[in-house]
Amino acid sequence: MNLKRVGNQTVVFDNPPVILSSYSVVGPKEGKGPLGKTFDKVWNDGLHGEKSWEVAESKMLQEAMQGAMNQASVQKEEIDFMLAGDLLNQIISSNFAARQMALPFIGLYGACSTMALSLAVGSMLIDGGFAEKILVGVSSHHDTAERQYRLPTEQGAQRAMSAQWTVTGAGSVLLGRSGEGPRVTSATIGRVIDFAIKDVNNMGAAMAPAVADTILNHCQDMQLKPVDYNLIASGDLGEIGLSLACELLKQSGLDTGTSFTDCGVMIYDESQDSHAGASGCGCSSVVFAGDIMQRIKAGELQKVMLVGSGALHSPTSALQGESIPGIGHAVVIEG
């Protein structure tokens, strides 16, 4: 086994897996945002000719994964495992995409932290000698998430100002044991943290403690500081969660400086009325597969920490009055 354990939560890869390619597919709202030009494909509408939003999300995920394979000129027969996840019950978007892809499939659920979790698990499989190439795919869809977690969009229910807008998007990354590209050098697996937040319209507050905990533990395990990274990007804390995470880290004696931002803050601008920012599995997956990967390849970013943030609740647990547990998983990518 090639894994090297550092501290309680972090593993460092002796043979860091290579990111051979990445591909992103988004909806029209995301395409009109400040990162619109960084996405590989922008749909004209959320249905894309399909009979339901759920079918459309699964097709979007398939398009992203096929795009990543095409970018690297890799055939399906060369893929050892497909790792994928989404927000829907029983991760049906990923399951149905896997049905079409016909690859050995590992389904993962980490809520909105799924992209970072998938990159971490995929990197462990490759560095551990269990795979040569792994295809990672993560998706979310605004209308499927609204139908499951809140109210159907047709009802036009008023959204709280603390609410975030679920991204319609799918991001995919192809990991390899060898080749050219940025490398995943370490991963920090987060702990479930619960600060007794029960407001499902304020998930940023629920996830912020877990993200802060993971960043703090990563820095302690690696004996590094935030200034050692060009960029630390959390998954989808939004404006409220990002502010809270910064405050929690400051109270713990860790100054994040200007390197810490959030994918949920980056993807929309103020004119798009997303309220507190973006959320959803697709948020960090498309921002990473698009903007961040392009900046790493261009040499603008040499060392990036992606910290996926997830709210681990369900519609049932929320209706039963349970609080919202949070999770944060981190992966470090170096150009």
Tab-separated table of C-alpha atoms in Angstrom:
chain	number	residue	atom	x	y	z
A	1	MET	CA	0.000	0.000	0.000
A	2	ASN	CA	1.399	3.392	-1.035
A	3	LEU	CA	-0.711	5.564	1.257
A	4	LYS	CA	1.031	7.638	3.877
A	5	ARG	CA	-1.093	8.673	6.842
A	6	VAL	CA	-0.375	12.099	8.331
A	7	GLY	CA	-2.117	13.057	11.558
A	8	ASN	CA	-5.652	11.904	12.286
A	9	GLN	CA	-7.466	12.716	9.052
A	10	THR	CA	-5.007	13.312	6.205
A	11	VAL	CA	-3.384	10.962	3.711
A	12	VAL	CA	-0.478	11.969	1.441
A	13	PHE	CA	-0.054	10.089	-1.827
A	14	ASP	CA	3.390	8.652	-2.593
A	15	ASN	CA	2.448	8.448	-6.279
A	16	PRO	CA	-0.044	11.306	-6.701
A	17	PRO	CA	-2.769	10.527	-9.264
A	18	VAL	CA	-2.893	12.728	-12.350
A	19	ILE	CA	-5.959	14.665	-13.453
A	20	LEU	CA	-5.882	13.742	-17.137
A	21	SER	CA	-8.917	15.797	-18.125
A	22	SER	CA	-12.025	17.558	-16.883
A	23	TYR	CA	-15.359	18.526	-18.447
A	24	SER	CA	-18.322	20.600	-17.285
A	25	VAL	CA	-21.926	20.906	-18.468
A	26	VAL	CA	-24.243	23.567	-16.985
A	27	GLY	CA	-27.700	25.070	-17.326
A	28	PRO	CA	-28.568	28.493	-18.754
A	29	LYS	CA	-28.391	30.403	-15.452
A	30	GLU	CA	-24.876	29.151	-14.792
A	31	GLY	CA	-23.845	29.910	-18.358
A	32	LYS	CA	-24.896	33.535	-17.902
A	33	GLY	CA	-22.862	33.924	-14.708
A	34	PRO	CA	-19.326	35.296	-14.290
A	35	LEU	CA	-17.783	31.858	-14.976
A	36	GLY	CA	-19.928	31.152	-18.045
A	37	LYS	CA	-17.018	31.046	-20.491
A	38	THR	CA	-15.139	28.474	-18.398
A	39	PHE	CA	-17.739	25.727	-18.879
A	40	ASP	CA	-17.396	23.282	-21.748
A	41	LYS	CA	-21.103	23.081	-22.582
A	42	VAL	CA	-24.116	25.234	-21.677
A	43	TRP	CA	-27.659	23.905	-22.082
A	44	ASN	CA	-30.350	26.236	-23.381
A	45	ASP	CA	-32.910	24.999	-20.821
A	46	GLY	CA	-33.182	22.674	-17.851
A	47	LEU	CA	-35.058	19.864	-19.644
A	48	HIS	CA	-32.837	19.611	-22.729
A	49	GLY	CA	-35.573	17.753	-24.590
A	50	GLU	CA	-36.125	15.137	-21.863
A	51	LYS	CA	-39.433	14.182	-20.242
A	52	SER	CA	-38.436	15.182	-16.703
A	53	TRP	CA	-35.811	17.156	-14.815
A	54	GLU	CA	-34.548	13.959	-13.219
A	55	VAL	CA	-33.896	12.302	-16.585
A	56	ALA	CA	-32.264	15.521	-17.787
A	57	GLU	CA	-29.875	15.557	-14.814
A	58	SER	CA	-28.785	11.990	-15.492
A	59	LYS	CA	-28.187	12.832	-19.165
A	60	MET	CA	-26.186	15.901	-18.117
A	61	LEU	CA	-23.972	13.697	-15.946
A	62	GLN	CA	-23.444	11.279	-18.834
A	63	GLU	CA	-22.472	14.148	-21.131
A	64	ALA	CA	-19.917	15.435	-18.632
A	65	MET	CA	-18.305	12.027	-18.128
A	66	GLN	CA	-18.204	11.277	-21.842
A	67	GLY	CA	-16.701	14.718	-22.384
A	68	ALA	CA	-13.910	14.003	-19.901
A	69	MET	CA	-13.088	10.744	-21.670
A	70	ASN	CA	-13.107	12.452	-25.058
A	71	GLN	CA	-10.826	15.237	-23.812
A	72	ALA	CA	-8.218	12.647	-22.803
A	73	SER	CA	-8.825	10.386	-25.843
A	74	VAL	CA	-9.565	7.523	-23.438
A	75	GLN	CA	-11.936	4.707	-24.357
A	76	LYS	CA	-14.520	3.326	-21.958
A	77	GLU	CA	-12.724	-0.031	-21.877
A	78	GLU	CA	-9.709	1.667	-20.285
A	79	ILE	CA	-11.699	2.863	-17.224
A	80	ASP	CA	-11.385	0.672	-14.128
A	81	PHE	CA	-14.074	2.327	-11.993
A	82	MET	CA	-16.722	5.001	-12.305
A	83	LEU	CA	-17.274	7.047	-9.128
A	84	ALA	CA	-20.345	9.277	-9.118
A	85	GLY	CA	-22.907	10.901	-6.854
A	86	ASP	CA	-25.696	13.459	-6.731
A	87	LEU	CA	-28.306	14.906	-4.366
A	88	LEU	CA	-31.357	12.840	-5.190
A	89	ASN	CA	-32.767	9.985	-3.122
A	90	GLN	CA	-30.831	6.769	-3.786
A	91	ILE	CA	-28.508	8.859	-6.037
A	92	ILE	CA	-30.717	8.012	-9.008
A	93	SER	CA	-29.015	10.459	-11.384
A	94	SER	CA	-25.736	8.596	-10.924
A	95	ASN	CA	-27.313	5.134	-10.863
A	96	PHE	CA	-29.171	5.718	-14.122
A	97	ALA	CA	-26.078	7.264	-15.720
A	98	ALA	CA	-24.090	4.204	-14.628
A	99	ARG	CA	-26.731	2.012	-16.249
A	100	GLN	CA	-25.954	3.693	-19.574
A	101	MET	CA	-22.179	3.904	-19.091
A	102	ALA	CA	-21.930	0.179	-18.226
A	103	LEU	CA	-18.767	0.655	-16.144
A	104	PRO	CA	-17.845	-0.870	-12.767
A	105	PHE	CA	-19.647	1.625	-10.537
A	106	ILE	CA	-19.101	2.956	-7.025
A	107	GLY	CA	-21.885	5.298	-5.957
A	108	LEU	CA	-21.003	7.933	-3.375
A	109	TYR	CA	-23.156	10.282	-1.328
A	110	GLY	CA	-21.605	13.184	0.519
A	111	ALA	CA	-24.324	15.722	-0.296
A	112	CYS	CA	-22.611	18.778	-1.794
A	113	SER	CA	-19.181	17.484	-0.724
A	114	THR	CA	-19.406	14.623	-3.227
A	115	MET	CA	-16.906	16.029	-5.759
A	116	ALA	CA	-14.115	16.333	-3.194
A	117	LEU	CA	-15.072	12.979	-1.658
A	118	SER	CA	-14.995	11.271	-5.068
A	119	LEU	CA	-11.604	12.777	-5.908
A	120	ALA	CA	-10.262	11.594	-2.546
A	121	VAL	CA	-11.596	8.041	-2.864
A	122	GLY	CA	-10.538	7.787	-6.516
A	123	SER	CA	-7.035	8.971	-5.655
A	124	MET	CA	-6.787	6.420	-2.851
A	125	LEU	CA	-7.815	3.620	-5.214
A	126	ILE	CA	-5.197	4.612	-7.791
A	127	ASP	CA	-2.370	5.250	-5.344
A	128	GLY	CA	-3.251	2.060	-3.510
A	129	GLY	CA	-2.693	0.056	-6.681
A	130	PHE	CA	-6.320	-0.882	-7.293
A	131	ALA	CA	-6.880	1.071	-10.512
A	132	GLU	CA	-5.101	2.707	-13.442
A	133	LYS	CA	-7.876	5.082	-14.529
A	134	ILE	CA	-10.969	6.297	-12.674
A	135	LEU	CA	-13.814	8.405	-14.037
A	136	VAL	CA	-15.412	10.779	-11.523
A	137	GLY	CA	-18.760	12.481	-12.133
A	138	VAL	CA	-20.969	14.630	-9.893
A	139	SER	CA	-24.222	16.443	-10.687
A	140	SER	CA	-27.130	18.456	-9.340
A	141	HIS	CA	-30.146	20.166	-10.899
A	142	HIS	CA	-32.035	23.127	-9.492
A	143	ASP	CA	-35.483	21.783	-10.288
A	144	THR	CA	-34.891	18.199	-9.123
A	145	ALA	CA	-33.448	19.444	-5.833
A	146	GLU	CA	-36.295	21.922	-5.286
A	147	ARG	CA	-38.872	19.194	-5.871
A	148	GLN	CA	-37.193	16.817	-3.416
A	149	TYR	CA	-36.021	19.120	-0.638
A	150	ARG	CA	-38.410	22.044	-0.733
A	151	LEU	CA	-41.387	22.852	-2.983
A	152	PRO	CA	-41.977	22.370	-6.718
A	153	THR	CA	-40.828	25.453	-8.609
A	154	GLU	CA	-44.276	25.776	-10.225
A	155	GLN	CA	-45.675	26.898	-6.878
A	156	GLY	CA	-43.543	30.025	-6.920
A	157	ALA	CA	-42.885	29.870	-3.161
A	158	GLN	CA	-40.944	32.809	-1.764
A	159	ARG	CA	-37.339	31.968	-0.911
A	160	ALA	CA	-35.622	33.085	2.288
A	161	MET	CA	-32.731	35.514	1.829
A	162	SER	CA	-30.422	32.988	3.511
A	163	ALA	CA	-31.339	30.339	0.928
A	164	GLN	CA	-28.955	29.279	-1.832
A	165	TRP	CA	-29.701	28.411	-5.447
A	166	THR	CA	-28.970	24.798	-6.423
A	167	VAL	CA	-26.677	24.696	-9.441
A	168	THR	CA	-27.825	22.896	-12.573
A	169	GLY	CA	-24.575	21.328	-13.651
A	170	ALA	CA	-22.406	18.241	-13.906
A	171	GLY	CA	-18.637	18.104	-13.627
A	172	SER	CA	-16.380	15.181	-14.462
A	173	VAL	CA	-12.692	14.450	-13.934
A	174	LEU	CA	-10.595	11.593	-15.290
A	175	LEU	CA	-7.904	10.379	-12.876
A	176	GLY	CA	-4.914	8.325	-13.995
A	177	ARG	CA	-1.912	6.603	-12.463
A	178	SER	CA	0.371	8.245	-15.023
A	179	GLY	CA	0.265	10.947	-17.668
A	180	GLU	CA	0.421	14.713	-17.947
A	181	GLY	CA	-1.590	17.102	-15.803
A	182	PRO	CA	-2.126	18.439	-12.280
A	183	ARG	CA	-1.802	15.919	-9.470
A	184	VAL	CA	-3.887	15.156	-6.385
A	185	THR	CA	-1.240	15.165	-3.681
A	186	SER	CA	-3.227	14.700	-0.458
A	187	ALA	CA	-6.714	14.281	0.971
A	188	THR	CA	-8.273	15.090	4.331
A	189	ILE	CA	-11.407	13.136	5.211
A	190	GLY	CA	-13.728	15.239	7.331
A	191	ARG	CA	-15.717	14.516	10.460
A	192	VAL	CA	-19.458	15.012	10.813
A	193	ILE	CA	-19.995	18.230	12.782
A	194	ASP	CA	-23.381	19.407	14.056
A	195	PHE	CA	-23.936	22.829	15.629
A	196	ALA	CA	-27.704	22.176	16.010
A	197	ILE	CA	-28.743	24.307	13.010
A	198	LYS	CA	-32.278	23.305	11.943
A	199	ASP	CA	-33.070	25.922	9.312
A	200	VAL	CA	-33.087	24.130	5.931
A	201	ASN	CA	-33.031	27.549	4.281
A	202	ASN	CA	-29.642	28.330	5.820
A	203	MET	CA	-27.432	25.396	4.894
A	204	GLY	CA	-24.333	27.584	4.774
A	205	ALA	CA	-24.529	28.014	8.545
A	206	ALA	CA	-25.003	24.268	9.021
A	207	MET	CA	-21.958	23.351	6.893
A	208	ALA	CA	-19.541	26.081	7.963
A	209	PRO	CA	-18.345	24.378	11.204
A	210	ALA	CA	-17.459	21.166	9.346
A	211	VAL	CA	-15.520	23.043	6.649
A	212	ALA	CA	-13.626	25.045	9.267
A	213	ASP	CA	-12.841	21.826	11.161
A	214	THR	CA	-11.464	20.125	8.049
A	215	ILE	CA	-9.309	23.093	7.020
A	216	LEU	CA	-7.964	23.407	10.551
A	217	ASN	CA	-7.160	19.702	10.816
A	218	HIS	CA	-5.594	19.622	7.358
A	219	CYS	CA	-3.294	22.523	8.193
A	220	GLN	CA	-2.360	20.933	11.515
A	221	ASP	CA	-1.742	17.510	9.945
A	222	MET	CA	0.375	18.953	7.126
A	223	GLN	CA	1.994	21.685	9.273
A	224	LEU	CA	0.963	24.288	6.712
A	225	LYS	CA	-0.910	27.589	6.714
A	226	PRO	CA	-3.580	28.938	4.337
A	227	VAL	CA	-0.959	31.279	2.872
A	228	ASP	CA	0.816	28.176	1.510
A	229	TYR	CA	-2.081	27.723	-0.944
A	230	ASN	CA	-2.877	29.928	-3.910
A	231	LEU	CA	-6.547	29.092	-3.460
A	232	ILE	CA	-8.705	27.390	-0.840
A	233	ALA	CA	-12.182	26.891	-2.313
A	234	SER	CA	-15.013	25.466	-0.243
A	235	GLY	CA	-17.829	23.671	-1.995
A	236	ASP	CA	-20.949	25.706	-1.509
A	237	LEU	CA	-21.056	27.578	1.761
A	238	GLY	CA	-22.409	30.679	0.038
A	239	GLU	CA	-21.865	34.137	1.447
A	240	ILE	CA	-23.256	33.389	4.915
A	241	GLY	CA	-21.406	30.098	5.389
A	242	LEU	CA	-18.131	31.476	4.060
A	243	SER	CA	-18.263	34.380	6.502
A	244	LEU	CA	-19.005	32.017	9.403
A	245	ALA	CA	-16.231	29.590	8.422
A	246	CYS	CA	-13.718	32.447	8.277
A	247	GLU	CA	-14.811	33.601	11.735
A	248	LEU	CA	-14.545	30.084	13.208
A	249	LEU	CA	-11.051	29.653	11.764
A	250	LYS	CA	-10.040	33.061	13.094
A	251	GLN	CA	-11.230	32.074	16.565
A	252	SER	CA	-9.083	28.930	16.255
A	253	GLY	CA	-6.034	31.053	15.459
A	254	LEU	CA	-5.938	30.392	11.711
A	255	ASP	CA	-5.851	33.431	9.444
A	256	THR	CA	-7.218	32.513	5.996
A	257	GLY	CA	-6.062	35.783	4.438
A	258	THR	CA	-7.257	36.329	0.865
A	259	SER	CA	-6.831	32.751	-0.389
A	260	PHE	CA	-10.145	31.414	0.996
A	261	THR	CA	-13.257	31.669	-1.156
A	262	ASP	CA	-16.306	29.570	-2.021
A	263	CYS	CA	-17.551	28.027	-5.265
A	264	GLY	CA	-21.069	29.043	-4.278
A	265	VAL	CA	-19.955	32.680	-4.212
A	266	MET	CA	-18.000	32.459	-7.462
A	267	ILE	CA	-20.567	30.999	-9.854
A	268	TYR	CA	-23.320	33.690	-9.789
A	269	ASP	CA	-23.248	37.466	-9.578
A	270	GLU	CA	-25.570	39.825	-7.703
A	271	SER	CA	-27.797	40.451	-10.727
A	272	GLN	CA	-28.825	36.767	-10.843
A	273	ASP	CA	-30.801	36.851	-7.579
A	274	SER	CA	-29.348	33.701	-6.044
A	275	HIS	CA	-29.724	35.265	-2.572
A	276	ALA	CA	-26.910	33.784	-0.420
A	277	GLY	CA	-25.151	32.141	-3.369
A	278	ALA	CA	-25.104	28.714	-4.965
A	279	SER	CA	-25.372	25.179	-3.618
A	280	GLY	CA	-25.667	21.623	-4.901
A	281	CYS	CA	-23.257	18.825	-5.843
A	282	GLY	CA	-22.874	20.425	-9.242
A	283	CYS	CA	-21.603	23.688	-7.773
A	284	SER	CA	-18.087	22.660	-6.765
A	285	SER	CA	-17.895	20.035	-9.530
A	286	VAL	CA	-18.378	22.496	-12.414
A	287	VAL	CA	-16.357	25.311	-10.812
A	288	PHE	CA	-13.478	22.897	-10.239
A	289	ALA	CA	-13.739	21.123	-13.605
A	290	GLY	CA	-14.013	24.491	-15.359
A	291	ASP	CA	-12.536	27.648	-13.849
A	292	ILE	CA	-10.144	26.156	-11.283
A	293	MET	CA	-8.713	23.478	-13.583
A	294	GLN	CA	-8.161	26.034	-16.346
A	295	ARG	CA	-6.309	28.339	-13.968
A	296	ILE	CA	-4.131	25.468	-12.712
A	297	LYS	CA	-3.248	24.427	-16.266
A	298	ALA	CA	-2.468	28.045	-17.194
A	299	GLY	CA	0.010	28.253	-14.305
A	300	GLU	CA	-2.020	30.876	-12.447
A	301	LEU	CA	-2.603	28.479	-9.541
A	302	GLN	CA	0.110	26.097	-8.361
A	303	LYS	CA	-1.468	24.692	-5.196
A	304	VAL	CA	-5.218	24.458	-4.554
A	305	MET	CA	-7.264	23.011	-1.714
A	306	LEU	CA	-10.828	22.047	-2.684
A	307	VAL	CA	-12.983	21.580	0.416
A	308	GLY	CA	-16.327	20.014	-0.437
A	309	SER	CA	-19.070	20.949	2.013
A	310	GLY	CA	-22.176	18.845	2.563
A	311	ALA	CA	-25.392	19.189	4.555
A	312	LEU	CA	-26.240	15.619	5.563
A	313	HIS	CA	-29.977	15.959	6.116
A	314	SER	CA	-33.000	14.630	4.272
A	315	PRO	CA	-36.577	15.896	3.804
A	316	THR	CA	-37.711	13.276	6.346
A	317	SER	CA	-35.162	14.241	9.012
A	318	ALA	CA	-36.006	17.932	8.570
A	319	LEU	CA	-39.735	17.296	8.995
A	320	GLN	CA	-38.976	15.279	12.149
A	321	GLY	CA	-37.172	18.268	13.659
A	322	GLU	CA	-33.643	16.883	13.395
A	323	SER	CA	-30.719	19.273	13.143
A	324	ILE	CA	-28.507	19.368	10.032
A	325	PRO	CA	-25.144	17.578	10.335
A	326	GLY	CA	-22.352	18.937	8.151
A	327	ILE	CA	-19.304	17.377	6.525
A	328	GLY	CA	-16.213	18.744	4.810
A	329	HIS	CA	-13.730	16.762	2.708
A	330	ALA	CA	-10.553	18.302	1.294
A	331	VAL	CA	-8.261	17.399	-1.584
A	332	VAL	CA	-5.086	19.222	-2.587
A	333	ILE	CA	-4.264	19.633	-6.258
A	334	GLU	CA	-0.852	20.821	-7.427
A	335	GLY	CA	0.055	21.990	-10.917
